[in-house]
Structures are given as C-alpha cells and as structure tokens.
Short mmCIF file of C-alpha atoms in Angstrom, two decimals:
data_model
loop_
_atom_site.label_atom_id
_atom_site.label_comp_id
_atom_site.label_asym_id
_atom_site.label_seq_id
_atom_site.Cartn_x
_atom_site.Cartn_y
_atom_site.Cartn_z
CA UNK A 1 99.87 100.87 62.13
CA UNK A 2 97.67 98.10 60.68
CA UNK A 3 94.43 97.75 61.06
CA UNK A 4 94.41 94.99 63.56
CA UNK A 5 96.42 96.75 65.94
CA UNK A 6 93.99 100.11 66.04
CA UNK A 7 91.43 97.71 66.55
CA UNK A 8 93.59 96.65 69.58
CA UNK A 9 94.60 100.32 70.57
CA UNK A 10 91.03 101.08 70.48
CA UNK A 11 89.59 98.52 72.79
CA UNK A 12 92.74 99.09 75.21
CA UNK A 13 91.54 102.75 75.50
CA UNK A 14 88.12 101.44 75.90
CA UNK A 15 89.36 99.30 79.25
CA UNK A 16 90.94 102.28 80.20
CA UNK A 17 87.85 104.11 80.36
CA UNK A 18 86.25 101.77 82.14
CA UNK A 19 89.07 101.33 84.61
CA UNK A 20 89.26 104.53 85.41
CA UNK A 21 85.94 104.86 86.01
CA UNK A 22 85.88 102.43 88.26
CA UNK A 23 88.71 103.96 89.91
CA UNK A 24 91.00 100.79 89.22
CA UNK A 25 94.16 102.86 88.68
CA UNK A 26 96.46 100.30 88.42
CA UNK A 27 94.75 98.64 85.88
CA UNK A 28 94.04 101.79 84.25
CA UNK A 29 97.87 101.99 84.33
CA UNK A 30 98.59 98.44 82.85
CA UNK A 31 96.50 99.33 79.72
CA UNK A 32 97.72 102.38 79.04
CA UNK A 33 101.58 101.11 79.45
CA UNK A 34 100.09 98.38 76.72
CA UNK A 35 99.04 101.45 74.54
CA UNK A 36 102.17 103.11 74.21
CA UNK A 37 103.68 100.21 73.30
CA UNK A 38 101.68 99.85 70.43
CA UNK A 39 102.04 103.39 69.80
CA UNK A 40 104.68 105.21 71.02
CA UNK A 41 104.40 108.40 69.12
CA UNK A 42 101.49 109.41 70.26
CA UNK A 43 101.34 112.08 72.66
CA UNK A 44 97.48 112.10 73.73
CA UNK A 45 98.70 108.24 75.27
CA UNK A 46 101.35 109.38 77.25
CA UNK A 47 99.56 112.41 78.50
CA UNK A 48 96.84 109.87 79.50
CA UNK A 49 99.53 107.70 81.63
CA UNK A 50 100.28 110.89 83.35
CA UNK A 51 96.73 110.98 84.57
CA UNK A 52 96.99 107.94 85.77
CA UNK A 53 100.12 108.01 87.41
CA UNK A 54 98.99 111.60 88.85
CA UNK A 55 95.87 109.71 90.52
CA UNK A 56 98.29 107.17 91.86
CA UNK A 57 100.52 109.62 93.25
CA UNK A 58 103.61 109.10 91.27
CA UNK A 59 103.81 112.64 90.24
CA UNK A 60 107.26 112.63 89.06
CA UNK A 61 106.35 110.13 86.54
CA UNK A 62 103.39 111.85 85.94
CA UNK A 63 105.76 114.93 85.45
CA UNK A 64 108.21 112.53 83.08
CA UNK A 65 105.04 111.71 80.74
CA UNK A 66 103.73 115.21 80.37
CA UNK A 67 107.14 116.36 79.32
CA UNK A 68 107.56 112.90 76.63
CA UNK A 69 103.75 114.36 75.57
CA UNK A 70 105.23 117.51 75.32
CA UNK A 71 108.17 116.17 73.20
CA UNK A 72 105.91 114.97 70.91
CA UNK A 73 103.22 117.28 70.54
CA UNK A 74 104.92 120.73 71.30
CA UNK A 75 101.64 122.90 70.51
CA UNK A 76 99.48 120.81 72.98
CA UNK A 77 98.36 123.18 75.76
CA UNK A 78 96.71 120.16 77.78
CA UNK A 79 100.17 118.55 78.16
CA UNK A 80 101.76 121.77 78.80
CA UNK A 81 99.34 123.24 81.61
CA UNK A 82 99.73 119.88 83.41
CA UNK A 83 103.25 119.62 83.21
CA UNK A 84 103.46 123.29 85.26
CA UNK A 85 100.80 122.25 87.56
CA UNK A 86 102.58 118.85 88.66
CA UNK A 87 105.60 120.59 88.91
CA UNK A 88 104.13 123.10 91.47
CA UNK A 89 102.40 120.33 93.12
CA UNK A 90 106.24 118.95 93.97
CA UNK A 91 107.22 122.28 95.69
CA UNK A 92 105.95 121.60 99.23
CA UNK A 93 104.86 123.79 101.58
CA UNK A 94 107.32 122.28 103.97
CA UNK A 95 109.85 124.46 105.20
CA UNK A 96 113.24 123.37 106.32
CA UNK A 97 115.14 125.18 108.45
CA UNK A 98 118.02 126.34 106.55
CA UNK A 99 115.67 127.01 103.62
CA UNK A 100 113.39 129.85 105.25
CA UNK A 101 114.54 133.52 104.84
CA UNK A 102 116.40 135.63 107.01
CA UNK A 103 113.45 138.13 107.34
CA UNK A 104 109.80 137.21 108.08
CA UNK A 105 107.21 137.96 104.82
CA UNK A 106 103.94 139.49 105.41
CA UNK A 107 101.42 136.95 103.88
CA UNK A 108 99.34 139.88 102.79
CA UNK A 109 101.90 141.73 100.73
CA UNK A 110 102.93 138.30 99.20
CA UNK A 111 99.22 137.65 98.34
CA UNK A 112 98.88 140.88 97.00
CA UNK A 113 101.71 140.89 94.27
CA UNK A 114 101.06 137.34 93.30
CA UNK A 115 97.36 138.90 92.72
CA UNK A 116 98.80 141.62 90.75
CA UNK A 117 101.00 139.08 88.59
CA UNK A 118 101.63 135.79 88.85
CA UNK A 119 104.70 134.90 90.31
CA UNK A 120 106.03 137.98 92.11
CA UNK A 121 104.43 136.83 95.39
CA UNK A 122 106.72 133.82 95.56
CA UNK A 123 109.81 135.88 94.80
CA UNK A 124 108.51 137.96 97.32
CA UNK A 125 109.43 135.02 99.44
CA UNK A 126 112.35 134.13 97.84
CA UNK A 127 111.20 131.26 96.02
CA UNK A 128 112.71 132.24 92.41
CA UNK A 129 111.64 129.00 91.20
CA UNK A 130 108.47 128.67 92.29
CA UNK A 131 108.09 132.18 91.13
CA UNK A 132 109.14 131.78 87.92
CA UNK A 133 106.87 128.37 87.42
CA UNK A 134 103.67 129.94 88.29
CA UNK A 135 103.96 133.09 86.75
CA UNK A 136 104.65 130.66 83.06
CA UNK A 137 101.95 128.38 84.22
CA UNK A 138 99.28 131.00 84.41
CA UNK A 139 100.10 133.35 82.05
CA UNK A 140 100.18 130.86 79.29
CA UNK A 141 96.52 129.79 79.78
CA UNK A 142 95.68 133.65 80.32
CA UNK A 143 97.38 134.29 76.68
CA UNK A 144 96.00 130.96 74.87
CA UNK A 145 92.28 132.39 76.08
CA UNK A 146 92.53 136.07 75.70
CA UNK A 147 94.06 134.85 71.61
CA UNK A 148 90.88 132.45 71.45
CA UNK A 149 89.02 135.12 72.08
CA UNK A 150 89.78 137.38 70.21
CA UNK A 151 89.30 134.65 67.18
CA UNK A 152 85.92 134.16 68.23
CA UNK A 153 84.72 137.89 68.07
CA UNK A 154 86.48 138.14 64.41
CA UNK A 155 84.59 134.74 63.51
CA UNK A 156 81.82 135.04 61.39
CA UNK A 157 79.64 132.34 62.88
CA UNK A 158 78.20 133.33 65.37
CA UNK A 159 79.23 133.46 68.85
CA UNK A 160 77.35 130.86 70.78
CA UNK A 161 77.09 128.68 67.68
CA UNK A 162 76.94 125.13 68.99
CA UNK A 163 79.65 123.69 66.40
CA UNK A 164 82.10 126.38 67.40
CA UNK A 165 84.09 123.97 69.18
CA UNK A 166 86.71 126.82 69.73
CA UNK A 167 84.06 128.21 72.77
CA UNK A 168 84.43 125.02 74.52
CA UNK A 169 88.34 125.27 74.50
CA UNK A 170 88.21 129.13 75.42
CA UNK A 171 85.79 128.20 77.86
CA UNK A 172 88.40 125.70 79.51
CA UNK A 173 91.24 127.77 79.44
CA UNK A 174 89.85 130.70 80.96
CA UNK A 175 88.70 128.33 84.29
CA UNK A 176 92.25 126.60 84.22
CA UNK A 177 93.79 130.71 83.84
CA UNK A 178 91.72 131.71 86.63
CA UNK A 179 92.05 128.82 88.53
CA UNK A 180 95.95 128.99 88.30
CA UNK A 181 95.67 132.95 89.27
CA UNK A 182 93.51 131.99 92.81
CA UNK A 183 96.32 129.05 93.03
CA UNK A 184 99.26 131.34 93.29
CA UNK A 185 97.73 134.19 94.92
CA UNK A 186 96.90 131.16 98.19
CA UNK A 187 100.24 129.49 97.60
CA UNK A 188 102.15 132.96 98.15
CA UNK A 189 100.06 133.51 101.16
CA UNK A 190 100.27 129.99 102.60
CA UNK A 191 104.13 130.11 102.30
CA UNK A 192 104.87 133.09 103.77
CA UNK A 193 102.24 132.05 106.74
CA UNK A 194 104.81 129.06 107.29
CA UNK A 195 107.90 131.16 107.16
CA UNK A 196 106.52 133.20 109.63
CA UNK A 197 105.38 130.45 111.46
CA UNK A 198 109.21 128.80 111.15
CA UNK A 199 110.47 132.20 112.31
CA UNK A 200 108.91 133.17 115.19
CA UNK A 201 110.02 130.87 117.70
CA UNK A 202 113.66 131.64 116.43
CA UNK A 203 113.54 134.89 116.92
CA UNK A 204 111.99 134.49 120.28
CA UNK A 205 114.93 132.15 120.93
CA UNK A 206 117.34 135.41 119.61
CA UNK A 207 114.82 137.70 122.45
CA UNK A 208 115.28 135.59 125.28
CA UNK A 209 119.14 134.80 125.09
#
C-alpha cells in the first residue's frame, strides 16, 4: 500500500469514528465499505463493518463479516466471540408450533445445567444447536482468560504493572466469559418458559376433548 493511500485509509477510519459517534450508521457504513476497498486483507476493517452493520440490524451481514475477519485473522478472539454472539442473537425466542417439544421443560432444571456448563440447558430443551453454540461461545472466552492468567502470575513484572497490556485483555475476556455464562443460563430459562407457555393450552386442548 503506498503511502498516499494509508494516508487515505487513515482519515476514512477517522470519519468513521466520528460517524459513529454521532450515531450516523449509515455513513459509518459508507466509509468503512470505502476502507476495505482499499484494503481488503485486513481483518480489523471487516470486523469493524460488522459493528456497523450489527448497529443497523443487518446481523447476518454482520455475521458474514465476522466470519471474512475470521478468515483472515484466525487467532483473533474479538472476531471470533462476536461471530458466536451474532449467531445466538439469530436464534429467536420464537417458538413455532411444530418446533416445540413433545414434553414441557422445567425452566429451572434448564437454568440449572446451563449454569453448571454452558450449553446443556439448551439441549435440555432440545435445541442441539443452540446448545452446541453457546457452550463454544463461552467456553472459549473462559479458556483464553483462565490461559492469560495464568501468564500473568508466571510474568515477572509485576501484576498490576500499568504497561502490562495483557491485564487489560484478561480483564475483557473474563466480563465477555461471564457475561456469556449469565447469557445462557437466562436464554435456557427463557426458552423453556415459552415452550411451556406454547404447551399448555395444547394440552388443555388434549384435557378437554
């Protein structure tokens, strides 16, 4: 890349800043679209488009430029931990008819495993994939902070050293691992609240006939 056009990459991230400050997404948008042209191999850019496109709603191409991020940049845990969290942010809490299972769950059992470990509370309810996503998506932050960690006990600077930028990033991942944690431990309770909502007035239905 020549000089002229990181000069222009630079002061399209800079209107981007602003933009998005100003909470001018679609401008936001424009300019970062502008920066990948210019650069297309860069993951942090198309992580930052799906940002954008997350605060504009359009989470499945928010979802498409996590994973081209992710292509890109395979050991970036930013692009990765978003990527899981859009994707769960897809499943709905909207339960069709034919979907719901045969059985009614208890929302406190469900709640319970998922607090256990990740996951189990939505295959409690029969939602494998679901299951499967948020048992990844919170035991990768869990690992990437507990291996921090552990690097910052054997360091020998010491621990609350102000240049350790390593505390700031263990610091982050352990809100986004507990964060995750309280998000599946609510999401198995929520959906087995609606199955049993969806339920009951079929089995009443099954009572009365």
């Amino acid at each position: 890349m020549s000089v002229s056009d990181e000069h222009a990459l630079e002061q399209l991230l800079r209107q981007i800043t602003v933009a998005r400050v100003r909470g001018d997404w679609m401008t936001a948008r424009k300019f970062a679209e502008e920066a990948i042209k210019r650069a297309p191999e860069r993951a942090d850019l198309h992580e930052l488009l799906g940002d954008i496109l997350r605060q504009l709603g359009d989470k499945e191409g928010a979802l498409a430029c996590y994973q081209r991020a992710r292509d890109l940049e395979p050991e970036r845990p930013s692009a990765e931990e978003k990527f899981a969290a859009t994707l769960l942010e897809l499943q709905s809490f909207e339960v069709p008819d034919d979907a719901a299972p045969a059985f009614p769950k208890n929302p406190t059992v469900a709640a319970t495993l998922s607090a256990v470990l990740p996951g189990t509370g939505q295959l409690y309810n029969e939602q494998w994939l679901k299951g499967i996503l948020f048992c990844l998506g919170t035991l990768a932050p869990v690992g990437a902070f507990l291996q921090l960690y552990k690097s910052l006990l054997r360091s020998p600077q010491p621990f609350f050293s102000p240049s350790n930028e390593q505390i700031v990033l263990t610091g982050v991942l352990g809100i986004v691992a507990l964060a995750m944690w309280a998000w599946n431990i609510w999401d198995a309770y929520q959906t087995a609240h609606a199955f049993g909502q969806l339920l009951r007035p079929r089995q009443g239905g099954q009572t009365s006939s």
